[in-house]
């Protein structure tokens, strides 16, 4: 589905996809093998208190994952394999609502975490299982918001493994029953894959034309940038597949520790940051990136801001019928297993990959800009 590739704009990984709704009805497994997620290694958590005092922001929604079970007043389980059987991106896993895939892990001082785990196991019709949760119809946010999550992709260390924190449209045009991808847009705050261990990808997806709210294979715009954990900026060298698996707790890899993944969503742009370092800014309207006259082009450039490389891009509001990033989106946390090298960002799973593969989420928080 997602075929547009450029220097800083890559295919969205199989875990971040618009074709994930209307999943098939869950069936009973055939001789399932019970698997218990591993106990996480203890990591220091210096930010376990709820921050309510960012200058200019107030906390309006959060989940600290300190309960014994997932709070279903806030989240939905998404089960199955998506509309076309691979979540639209070629992945191999089936998402379940079992505690072996989605569980709560107790911590110290009432500071627990959510564990989302992919497993290699025979389950119904698949050889892999995963966890996916979202806030659809329960919570959504848009312009004027700061959206962040503290995440440790601890076991995402091999090609074909990955995790995403992302957003999809919660609103639809008046008179329509749905909003088609990519006309409705998509925001990928965190896309981390084992095949590219030293970088995170932050992106927006959008359409070039309305096409009467119908899908067209060519009608896909994508602007994304990598963040280097080692350089704390857009990397000097474009990252490629390789250098996996990394050493345990490698500070240059996303699997090495917790990181803070965030977007600040303004009326005219979205700013992507990791550990409070902005690395990608997408402007919605033509000509606003550098204050140029509108030219009808989706422009981008890497610039230096405060001695750090930042990727700037425009524009994602191409048509008047629906300007996606003027509207609210819901939150998604998902893990996945890549099925091929052509369609899945992060590539096909390799035989060396180690499972269970657990990602830990310390919290998700949304603030309103005041």
mmCIF file of C-alpha atoms in Angstrom:
data_model
loop_
_atom_site.group_PDB
_atom_site.id
_atom_site.type_symbol
_atom_site.label_atom_id
_atom_site.label_comp_id
_atom_site.label_asym_id
_atom_site.label_seq_id
_atom_site.Cartn_x
_atom_site.Cartn_y
_atom_site.Cartn_z
ATOM 1 C CA UNK A 1 0.000 0.000 0.000
ATOM 2 C CA UNK A 2 2.718 2.463 0.916
ATOM 3 C CA UNK A 3 5.229 2.662 -1.903
ATOM 4 C CA UNK A 4 6.640 6.206 -1.807
ATOM 5 C CA UNK A 5 10.357 6.150 -0.955
ATOM 6 C CA UNK A 6 12.793 9.098 -0.699
ATOM 7 C CA UNK A 7 15.957 9.927 1.232
ATOM 8 C CA UNK A 8 14.199 10.605 4.518
ATOM 9 C CA UNK A 9 10.816 9.181 3.575
ATOM 10 C CA UNK A 10 10.506 5.409 3.886
ATOM 11 C CA UNK A 11 7.722 2.861 3.892
ATOM 12 C CA UNK A 12 5.762 2.692 7.125
ATOM 13 C CA UNK A 13 6.578 -0.481 9.078
ATOM 14 C CA UNK A 14 4.022 -3.231 9.095
ATOM 15 C CA UNK A 15 2.932 -2.253 12.596
ATOM 16 C CA UNK A 16 1.814 1.231 11.550
ATOM 17 C CA UNK A 17 -0.915 0.918 8.980
ATOM 18 C CA UNK A 18 -4.264 2.371 8.081
ATOM 19 C CA UNK A 19 -5.921 -0.908 7.060
ATOM 20 C CA UNK A 20 -6.204 -2.218 10.603
ATOM 21 C CA UNK A 21 -9.905 -1.772 11.306
ATOM 22 C CA UNK A 22 -12.710 -4.291 10.950
ATOM 23 C CA UNK A 23 -10.457 -7.185 11.959
ATOM 24 C CA UNK A 24 -11.780 -10.722 11.525
ATOM 25 C CA UNK A 25 -13.671 -12.211 14.459
ATOM 26 C CA UNK A 26 -11.309 -13.915 16.897
ATOM 27 C CA UNK A 27 -11.506 -17.710 16.848
ATOM 28 C CA UNK A 28 -10.408 -20.264 19.393
ATOM 29 C CA UNK A 29 -6.761 -21.317 18.925
ATOM 30 C CA UNK A 30 -5.807 -24.823 17.948
ATOM 31 C CA UNK A 31 -3.589 -26.341 20.653
ATOM 32 C CA UNK A 32 -2.122 -23.000 21.707
ATOM 33 C CA UNK A 33 1.141 -23.016 23.616
ATOM 34 C CA UNK A 34 0.893 -20.681 26.609
ATOM 35 C CA UNK A 35 3.798 -18.248 26.720
ATOM 36 C CA UNK A 36 4.495 -15.816 29.535
ATOM 37 C CA UNK A 37 6.251 -12.542 28.689
ATOM 38 C CA UNK A 38 9.692 -12.220 30.281
ATOM 39 C CA UNK A 39 10.129 -10.219 33.464
ATOM 40 C CA UNK A 40 11.662 -6.890 32.453
ATOM 41 C CA UNK A 41 15.130 -5.916 33.533
ATOM 42 C CA UNK A 42 14.882 -3.169 36.145
ATOM 43 C CA UNK A 43 15.758 0.217 34.680
ATOM 44 C CA UNK A 44 15.917 3.501 36.561
ATOM 45 C CA UNK A 45 12.874 5.666 36.016
ATOM 46 C CA UNK A 46 13.728 9.244 36.971
ATOM 47 C CA UNK A 47 10.458 10.604 35.542
ATOM 48 C CA UNK A 48 7.868 8.418 37.229
ATOM 49 C CA UNK A 49 5.896 11.353 38.587
ATOM 50 C CA UNK A 50 3.167 12.804 36.397
ATOM 51 C CA UNK A 51 4.454 16.024 34.912
ATOM 52 C CA UNK A 52 1.750 18.689 34.980
ATOM 53 C CA UNK A 53 3.925 21.779 34.873
ATOM 54 C CA UNK A 54 5.397 22.004 31.386
ATOM 55 C CA UNK A 55 5.468 25.736 30.778
ATOM 56 C CA UNK A 56 2.448 26.620 28.642
ATOM 57 C CA UNK A 57 0.819 23.159 28.911
ATOM 58 C CA UNK A 58 -1.642 21.377 31.167
ATOM 59 C CA UNK A 59 -2.167 17.604 31.405
ATOM 60 C CA UNK A 60 -5.563 16.539 29.987
ATOM 61 C CA UNK A 61 -5.285 12.749 29.455
ATOM 62 C CA UNK A 62 -2.853 10.075 30.568
ATOM 63 C CA UNK A 63 -2.300 6.441 31.405
ATOM 64 C CA UNK A 64 0.556 5.615 33.775
ATOM 65 C CA UNK A 65 -0.080 1.846 33.422
ATOM 66 C CA UNK A 66 -0.084 1.349 37.182
ATOM 67 C CA UNK A 67 -3.194 -0.855 37.264
ATOM 68 C CA UNK A 68 -3.334 -4.662 37.304
ATOM 69 C CA UNK A 69 -5.215 -4.785 33.990
ATOM 70 C CA UNK A 70 -5.461 -2.616 30.893
ATOM 71 C CA UNK A 71 -8.020 0.143 31.492
ATOM 72 C CA UNK A 72 -10.730 -0.527 28.941
ATOM 73 C CA UNK A 73 -12.308 2.851 29.620
ATOM 74 C CA UNK A 74 -9.246 4.261 27.839
ATOM 75 C CA UNK A 75 -8.099 1.548 25.416
ATOM 76 C CA UNK A 76 -9.452 -1.018 22.970
ATOM 77 C CA UNK A 77 -7.806 -4.296 22.061
ATOM 78 C CA UNK A 78 -7.453 -4.726 18.324
ATOM 79 C CA UNK A 79 -7.410 -8.381 17.366
ATOM 80 C CA UNK A 80 -6.997 -10.245 14.109
ATOM 81 C CA UNK A 81 -4.890 -9.495 11.051
ATOM 82 C CA UNK A 82 -6.493 -6.410 9.527
ATOM 83 C CA UNK A 83 -8.827 -5.998 6.598
ATOM 84 C CA UNK A 84 -6.624 -7.746 4.041
ATOM 85 C CA UNK A 85 -4.967 -10.245 6.361
ATOM 86 C CA UNK A 86 -1.632 -8.516 6.874
ATOM 87 C CA UNK A 87 -2.643 -5.112 8.312
ATOM 88 C CA UNK A 88 -2.032 -3.696 4.835
ATOM 89 C CA UNK A 89 1.728 -3.887 5.142
ATOM 90 C CA UNK A 90 2.717 -7.505 4.664
ATOM 91 C CA UNK A 91 3.182 -8.521 8.295
ATOM 92 C CA UNK A 92 2.848 -12.087 9.544
ATOM 93 C CA UNK A 93 1.380 -11.789 13.042
ATOM 94 C CA UNK A 94 -2.116 -12.115 14.460
ATOM 95 C CA UNK A 95 -2.980 -9.584 17.190
ATOM 96 C CA UNK A 96 -4.681 -10.978 20.301
ATOM 97 C CA UNK A 97 -6.092 -9.728 23.604
ATOM 98 C CA UNK A 98 -4.269 -12.364 25.665
ATOM 99 C CA UNK A 99 -2.041 -11.378 28.566
ATOM 100 C CA UNK A 100 0.845 -13.128 26.815
ATOM 101 C CA UNK A 101 0.678 -10.328 24.217
ATOM 102 C CA UNK A 102 -0.594 -7.386 26.299
ATOM 103 C CA UNK A 103 0.112 -7.312 30.024
ATOM 104 C CA UNK A 104 0.705 -4.991 32.961
ATOM 105 C CA UNK A 105 3.980 -5.269 34.866
ATOM 106 C CA UNK A 106 4.281 -4.019 38.418
ATOM 107 C CA UNK A 107 7.102 -1.705 39.380
ATOM 108 C CA UNK A 108 8.317 0.100 42.480
ATOM 109 C CA UNK A 109 6.558 3.085 44.079
ATOM 110 C CA UNK A 110 3.372 2.364 42.122
ATOM 111 C CA UNK A 111 5.279 2.843 38.867
ATOM 112 C CA UNK A 112 4.214 0.003 36.606
ATOM 113 C CA UNK A 113 4.471 -0.392 32.851
ATOM 114 C CA UNK A 114 2.596 -1.865 29.931
ATOM 115 C CA UNK A 115 4.271 -4.765 28.123
ATOM 116 C CA UNK A 116 3.380 -5.469 24.480
ATOM 117 C CA UNK A 117 4.941 -8.709 23.273
ATOM 118 C CA UNK A 118 5.292 -10.530 19.968
ATOM 119 C CA UNK A 119 5.632 -14.302 20.152
ATOM 120 C CA UNK A 120 6.692 -17.029 17.770
ATOM 121 C CA UNK A 121 3.971 -19.634 18.255
ATOM 122 C CA UNK A 122 1.325 -21.593 16.363
ATOM 123 C CA UNK A 123 -1.923 -19.709 16.903
ATOM 124 C CA UNK A 124 -5.043 -20.133 14.740
ATOM 125 C CA UNK A 125 -3.637 -19.466 11.249
ATOM 126 C CA UNK A 126 -0.357 -17.752 12.091
ATOM 127 C CA UNK A 127 3.139 -18.521 13.360
ATOM 128 C CA UNK A 128 3.441 -15.210 15.229
ATOM 129 C CA UNK A 129 1.202 -13.271 17.621
ATOM 130 C CA UNK A 130 1.302 -9.644 18.705
ATOM 131 C CA UNK A 131 -0.463 -6.943 20.685
ATOM 132 C CA UNK A 132 -2.242 -3.818 19.411
ATOM 133 C CA UNK A 133 -4.278 -1.344 21.459
ATOM 134 C CA UNK A 134 -5.898 1.968 20.534
ATOM 135 C CA UNK A 135 -8.118 4.736 21.916
ATOM 136 C CA UNK A 136 -10.579 4.827 19.015
ATOM 137 C CA UNK A 137 -13.980 6.204 20.104
ATOM 138 C CA UNK A 138 -12.596 6.673 23.634
ATOM 139 C CA UNK A 139 -10.050 9.471 23.275
ATOM 140 C CA UNK A 140 -8.681 11.642 20.499
ATOM 141 C CA UNK A 141 -6.715 14.868 20.179
ATOM 142 C CA UNK A 142 -5.394 17.231 17.553
ATOM 143 C CA UNK A 143 -4.028 20.747 17.076
ATOM 144 C CA UNK A 144 -3.046 22.414 20.336
ATOM 145 C CA UNK A 145 -1.785 19.162 21.866
ATOM 146 C CA UNK A 146 1.503 17.743 23.114
ATOM 147 C CA UNK A 147 1.398 13.943 22.828
ATOM 148 C CA UNK A 148 4.146 11.816 24.332
ATOM 149 C CA UNK A 149 5.057 8.337 25.534
ATOM 150 C CA UNK A 150 8.048 6.984 27.403
ATOM 151 C CA UNK A 151 8.945 3.704 25.694
ATOM 152 C CA UNK A 152 11.699 1.085 25.872
ATOM 153 C CA UNK A 153 11.797 -1.137 22.774
ATOM 154 C CA UNK A 154 13.887 -3.532 24.818
ATOM 155 C CA UNK A 155 13.735 -6.713 22.733
ATOM 156 C CA UNK A 156 13.362 -5.177 19.268
ATOM 157 C CA UNK A 157 16.813 -6.261 18.147
ATOM 158 C CA UNK A 158 16.464 -8.267 14.942
ATOM 159 C CA UNK A 159 15.443 -7.558 11.371
ATOM 160 C CA UNK A 160 11.679 -8.023 11.042
ATOM 161 C CA UNK A 161 10.860 -6.975 14.621
ATOM 162 C CA UNK A 162 9.361 -3.564 15.378
ATOM 163 C CA UNK A 163 7.151 -1.337 17.474
ATOM 164 C CA UNK A 164 5.147 1.839 16.800
ATOM 165 C CA UNK A 165 3.405 4.641 18.677
ATOM 166 C CA UNK A 166 1.174 6.324 16.104
ATOM 167 C CA UNK A 167 -2.153 8.008 15.346
ATOM 168 C CA UNK A 168 -5.063 7.642 12.935
ATOM 169 C CA UNK A 169 -8.105 9.864 12.144
ATOM 170 C CA UNK A 170 -10.901 10.049 14.709
ATOM 171 C CA UNK A 171 -13.088 12.369 12.596
ATOM 172 C CA UNK A 172 -14.684 11.936 9.179
ATOM 173 C CA UNK A 173 -16.060 14.459 6.671
ATOM 174 C CA UNK A 174 -19.689 15.477 7.004
ATOM 175 C CA UNK A 175 -21.927 13.244 4.933
ATOM 176 C CA UNK A 176 -19.343 10.432 4.718
ATOM 177 C CA UNK A 177 -19.417 7.052 6.417
ATOM 178 C CA UNK A 178 -15.620 6.781 6.584
ATOM 179 C CA UNK A 179 -12.377 8.556 5.721
ATOM 180 C CA UNK A 180 -10.110 6.733 3.281
ATOM 181 C CA UNK A 181 -6.360 6.313 3.826
ATOM 182 C CA UNK A 182 -4.302 8.327 3.059
ATOM 183 C CA UNK A 183 -6.807 11.195 2.602
ATOM 184 C CA UNK A 184 -7.438 11.135 6.346
ATOM 185 C CA UNK A 185 -3.741 11.283 7.217
ATOM 186 C CA UNK A 186 -1.548 9.325 9.610
ATOM 187 C CA UNK A 187 1.002 10.430 12.224
ATOM 188 C CA UNK A 188 3.833 8.078 13.213
ATOM 189 C CA UNK A 189 5.444 9.392 16.402
ATOM 190 C CA UNK A 190 7.675 6.372 16.959
ATOM 191 C CA UNK A 191 8.560 3.714 14.397
ATOM 192 C CA UNK A 192 11.423 1.603 15.629
ATOM 193 C CA UNK A 193 12.659 -1.530 13.871
ATOM 194 C CA UNK A 194 15.426 -3.981 14.695
ATOM 195 C CA UNK A 195 16.834 -3.715 11.169
ATOM 196 C CA UNK A 196 17.701 -0.042 11.778
ATOM 197 C CA UNK A 197 18.686 -0.136 15.454
ATOM 198 C CA UNK A 198 20.275 3.286 15.833
ATOM 199 C CA UNK A 199 17.427 5.470 14.543
ATOM 200 C CA UNK A 200 13.717 6.249 15.039
ATOM 201 C CA UNK A 201 11.449 7.327 12.172
ATOM 202 C CA UNK A 202 8.906 10.140 12.679
ATOM 203 C CA UNK A 203 6.470 10.708 9.798
ATOM 204 C CA UNK A 204 3.237 12.042 8.392
ATOM 205 C CA UNK A 205 1.223 10.325 5.646
ATOM 206 C CA UNK A 206 -1.282 12.197 3.499
ATOM 207 C CA UNK A 207 -2.878 12.253 0.031
ATOM 208 C CA UNK A 208 -2.122 14.510 -2.925
ATOM 209 C CA UNK A 209 -5.738 14.731 -4.082
ATOM 210 C CA UNK A 210 -9.218 14.023 -2.769
ATOM 211 C CA UNK A 211 -10.249 11.415 -5.400
ATOM 212 C CA UNK A 212 -13.784 11.525 -3.973
ATOM 213 C CA UNK A 213 -12.444 9.951 -0.754
ATOM 214 C CA UNK A 214 -11.408 6.764 -2.567
ATOM 215 C CA UNK A 215 -8.104 4.871 -2.389
ATOM 216 C CA UNK A 216 -5.705 5.230 -5.316
ATOM 217 C CA UNK A 217 -2.349 3.441 -5.254
ATOM 218 C CA UNK A 218 -0.470 6.490 -6.547
ATOM 219 C CA UNK A 219 -2.176 9.009 -4.255
ATOM 220 C CA UNK A 220 0.165 8.868 -1.280
ATOM 221 C CA UNK A 221 2.400 11.551 0.186
ATOM 222 C CA UNK A 222 4.872 10.740 2.949
ATOM 223 C CA UNK A 223 7.353 12.942 4.770
ATOM 224 C CA UNK A 224 9.496 11.305 7.407
ATOM 225 C CA UNK A 225 12.833 11.829 9.114
ATOM 226 C CA UNK A 226 15.192 9.707 11.140
ATOM 227 C CA UNK A 227 16.426 10.571 14.622
ATOM 228 C CA UNK A 228 19.857 9.267 15.624
ATOM 229 C CA UNK A 229 20.020 8.217 19.283
ATOM 230 C CA UNK A 230 23.805 8.659 19.242
ATOM 231 C CA UNK A 231 23.886 12.068 17.541
ATOM 232 C CA UNK A 232 20.609 13.424 19.012
ATOM 233 C CA UNK A 233 19.653 14.808 15.607
ATOM 234 C CA UNK A 234 18.952 13.763 12.028
ATOM 235 C CA UNK A 235 21.898 11.430 11.327
ATOM 236 C CA UNK A 236 24.779 12.639 9.207
ATOM 237 C CA UNK A 237 24.665 9.365 7.239
ATOM 238 C CA UNK A 238 21.393 7.937 5.978
ATOM 239 C CA UNK A 239 20.704 4.753 8.011
ATOM 240 C CA UNK A 240 20.419 1.407 6.253
ATOM 241 C CA UNK A 241 19.651 -2.142 7.360
ATOM 242 C CA UNK A 242 22.458 -3.606 9.452
ATOM 243 C CA UNK A 243 24.342 -3.771 12.774
ATOM 244 C CA UNK A 244 21.746 -5.995 14.409
ATOM 245 C CA UNK A 245 21.482 -7.320 17.002
ATOM 246 C CA UNK A 246 23.120 -4.680 19.151
ATOM 247 C CA UNK A 247 24.723 -5.170 22.532
ATOM 248 C CA UNK A 248 22.461 -5.065 25.590
ATOM 249 C CA UNK A 249 21.639 -1.567 26.864
ATOM 250 C CA UNK A 250 23.492 0.038 23.953
ATOM 251 C CA UNK A 251 22.932 3.793 24.445
ATOM 252 C CA UNK A 252 23.129 4.366 20.688
ATOM 253 C CA UNK A 253 20.172 2.030 19.983
ATOM 254 C CA UNK A 254 16.497 2.478 20.667
ATOM 255 C CA UNK A 255 16.508 -0.921 22.360
ATOM 256 C CA UNK A 256 19.083 0.271 24.899
ATOM 257 C CA UNK A 257 16.862 2.275 27.260
ATOM 258 C CA UNK A 258 13.655 4.211 27.730
ATOM 259 C CA UNK A 259 13.226 7.222 25.440
ATOM 260 C CA UNK A 260 10.630 9.991 25.369
ATOM 261 C CA UNK A 261 8.806 10.101 22.002
ATOM 262 C CA UNK A 262 6.718 13.233 21.409
ATOM 263 C CA UNK A 263 4.910 15.438 18.953
ATOM 264 C CA UNK A 264 3.904 19.049 19.499
ATOM 265 C CA UNK A 265 0.893 19.671 17.266
ATOM 266 C CA UNK A 266 0.351 23.277 16.216
ATOM 267 C CA UNK A 267 -2.231 24.817 13.884
ATOM 268 C CA UNK A 268 0.262 24.988 11.019
ATOM 269 C CA UNK A 269 2.792 22.200 11.758
ATOM 270 C CA UNK A 270 3.746 19.112 13.753
ATOM 271 C CA UNK A 271 7.120 18.972 15.518
ATOM 272 C CA UNK A 272 8.595 15.517 16.196
ATOM 273 C CA UNK A 273 11.088 14.997 19.009
ATOM 274 C CA UNK A 274 12.922 12.258 20.885
ATOM 275 C CA UNK A 275 14.170 12.995 24.401
ATOM 276 C CA UNK A 276 13.015 16.602 23.848
ATOM 277 C CA UNK A 277 15.274 17.098 20.799
ATOM 278 C CA UNK A 278 13.243 18.236 17.775
ATOM 279 C CA UNK A 279 14.375 16.498 14.575
ATOM 280 C CA UNK A 280 11.441 16.771 12.123
ATOM 281 C CA UNK A 281 8.992 19.605 11.502
ATOM 282 C CA UNK A 282 6.207 19.092 8.967
ATOM 283 C CA UNK A 283 4.336 22.189 7.792
ATOM 284 C CA UNK A 284 0.795 21.680 6.543
ATOM 285 C CA UNK A 285 0.539 24.451 3.948
ATOM 286 C CA UNK A 286 2.441 25.174 0.770
ATOM 287 C CA UNK A 287 5.218 27.749 1.145
ATOM 288 C CA UNK A 288 5.267 27.910 4.944
ATOM 289 C CA UNK A 289 8.443 25.871 5.470
ATOM 290 C CA UNK A 290 10.732 28.801 4.613
ATOM 291 C CA UNK A 291 8.153 31.515 3.971
ATOM 292 C CA UNK A 292 8.328 31.090 0.200
ATOM 293 C CA UNK A 293 5.593 31.668 -2.331
ATOM 294 C CA UNK A 294 3.361 28.623 -2.839
ATOM 295 C CA UNK A 295 4.692 26.497 -5.720
ATOM 296 C CA UNK A 296 2.614 23.310 -5.517
ATOM 297 C CA UNK A 297 5.613 21.197 -4.525
ATOM 298 C CA UNK A 298 6.097 18.908 -1.520
ATOM 299 C CA UNK A 299 9.390 20.433 -0.434
ATOM 300 C CA UNK A 300 11.857 19.308 2.216
ATOM 301 C CA UNK A 301 15.343 20.185 3.437
ATOM 302 C CA UNK A 302 17.728 19.368 6.270
ATOM 303 C CA UNK A 303 18.768 22.508 8.124
ATOM 304 C CA UNK A 304 20.822 23.292 11.218
ATOM 305 C CA UNK A 305 18.951 24.634 14.241
ATOM 306 C CA UNK A 306 20.896 25.283 17.465
ATOM 307 C CA UNK A 307 23.778 23.204 16.085
ATOM 308 C CA UNK A 308 21.499 20.208 15.429
ATOM 309 C CA UNK A 309 20.333 18.806 12.078
ATOM 310 C CA UNK A 310 16.553 19.138 11.683
ATOM 311 C CA UNK A 311 14.486 17.888 8.737
ATOM 312 C CA UNK A 312 11.807 20.350 7.589
ATOM 313 C CA UNK A 313 9.058 19.340 5.187
ATOM 314 C CA UNK A 314 5.875 20.605 3.507
ATOM 315 C CA UNK A 315 3.066 20.308 2.570
ATOM 316 C CA UNK A 316 0.362 17.891 3.654
ATOM 317 C CA UNK A 317 -2.866 19.891 3.105
ATOM 318 C CA UNK A 318 -3.287 19.562 -0.657
ATOM 319 C CA UNK A 319 -7.068 19.804 -1.035
ATOM 320 C CA UNK A 320 -9.927 21.796 0.446
ATOM 321 C CA UNK A 321 -12.321 18.855 0.928
ATOM 322 C CA UNK A 322 -10.419 17.599 3.986
ATOM 323 C CA UNK A 323 -7.326 18.978 5.681
ATOM 324 C CA UNK A 324 -6.280 15.984 7.784
ATOM 325 C CA UNK A 325 -4.090 17.631 10.376
ATOM 326 C CA UNK A 326 -6.751 20.175 11.297
ATOM 327 C CA UNK A 327 -8.671 17.269 12.870
ATOM 328 C CA UNK A 328 -8.459 14.911 15.835
ATOM 329 C CA UNK A 329 -6.674 11.550 15.773
ATOM 330 C CA UNK A 330 -6.737 8.590 18.162
ATOM 331 C CA UNK A 331 -3.678 6.875 19.696
ATOM 332 C CA UNK A 332 -2.254 3.451 18.815
ATOM 333 C CA UNK A 333 0.447 1.245 20.371
ATOM 334 C CA UNK A 334 1.349 -1.800 18.283
ATOM 335 C CA UNK A 335 4.018 -4.434 17.746
ATOM 336 C CA UNK A 336 4.529 -6.540 14.652
ATOM 337 C CA UNK A 337 6.554 -9.049 12.652
ATOM 338 C CA UNK A 338 7.599 -8.106 9.125
ATOM 339 C CA UNK A 339 6.775 -10.475 6.300
ATOM 340 C CA UNK A 340 8.838 -9.211 3.360
ATOM 341 C CA UNK A 341 11.535 -6.744 2.340
ATOM 342 C CA UNK A 342 9.441 -4.896 -0.234
ATOM 343 C CA UNK A 343 6.296 -3.916 1.656
ATOM 344 C CA UNK A 344 7.290 -4.019 5.331
ATOM 345 C CA UNK A 345 9.361 -1.177 6.709
ATOM 346 C CA UNK A 346 12.008 -2.991 8.722
ATOM 347 C CA UNK A 347 11.995 -5.966 6.370
ATOM 348 C CA UNK A 348 11.201 -9.657 6.630
ATOM 349 C CA UNK A 349 11.727 -11.554 9.864
ATOM 350 C CA UNK A 350 15.029 -13.421 10.070
ATOM 351 C CA UNK A 351 15.583 -16.912 11.449
ATOM 352 C CA UNK A 352 17.959 -15.588 14.115
ATOM 353 C CA UNK A 353 15.268 -13.394 15.689
ATOM 354 C CA UNK A 354 14.727 -14.028 19.390
ATOM 355 C CA UNK A 355 11.222 -14.239 20.868
ATOM 356 C CA UNK A 356 9.404 -13.283 23.049
ATOM 357 C CA UNK A 357 10.025 -9.705 21.919
ATOM 358 C CA UNK A 358 8.726 -7.237 24.513
ATOM 359 C CA UNK A 359 8.425 -3.455 24.400
ATOM 360 C CA UNK A 360 7.695 -1.594 27.650
ATOM 361 C CA UNK A 361 5.603 1.576 27.836
ATOM 362 C CA UNK A 362 6.025 3.561 31.043
ATOM 363 C CA UNK A 363 3.254 6.043 30.263
ATOM 364 C CA UNK A 364 1.295 7.887 27.576
ATOM 365 C CA UNK A 365 0.386 11.525 28.279
ATOM 366 C CA UNK A 366 -1.435 14.247 26.392
ATOM 367 C CA UNK A 367 -1.182 17.944 27.286
ATOM 368 C CA UNK A 368 -3.153 20.925 26.086
ATOM 369 C CA UNK A 369 -1.264 24.042 25.090
ATOM 370 C CA UNK A 370 -2.581 27.047 27.022
#
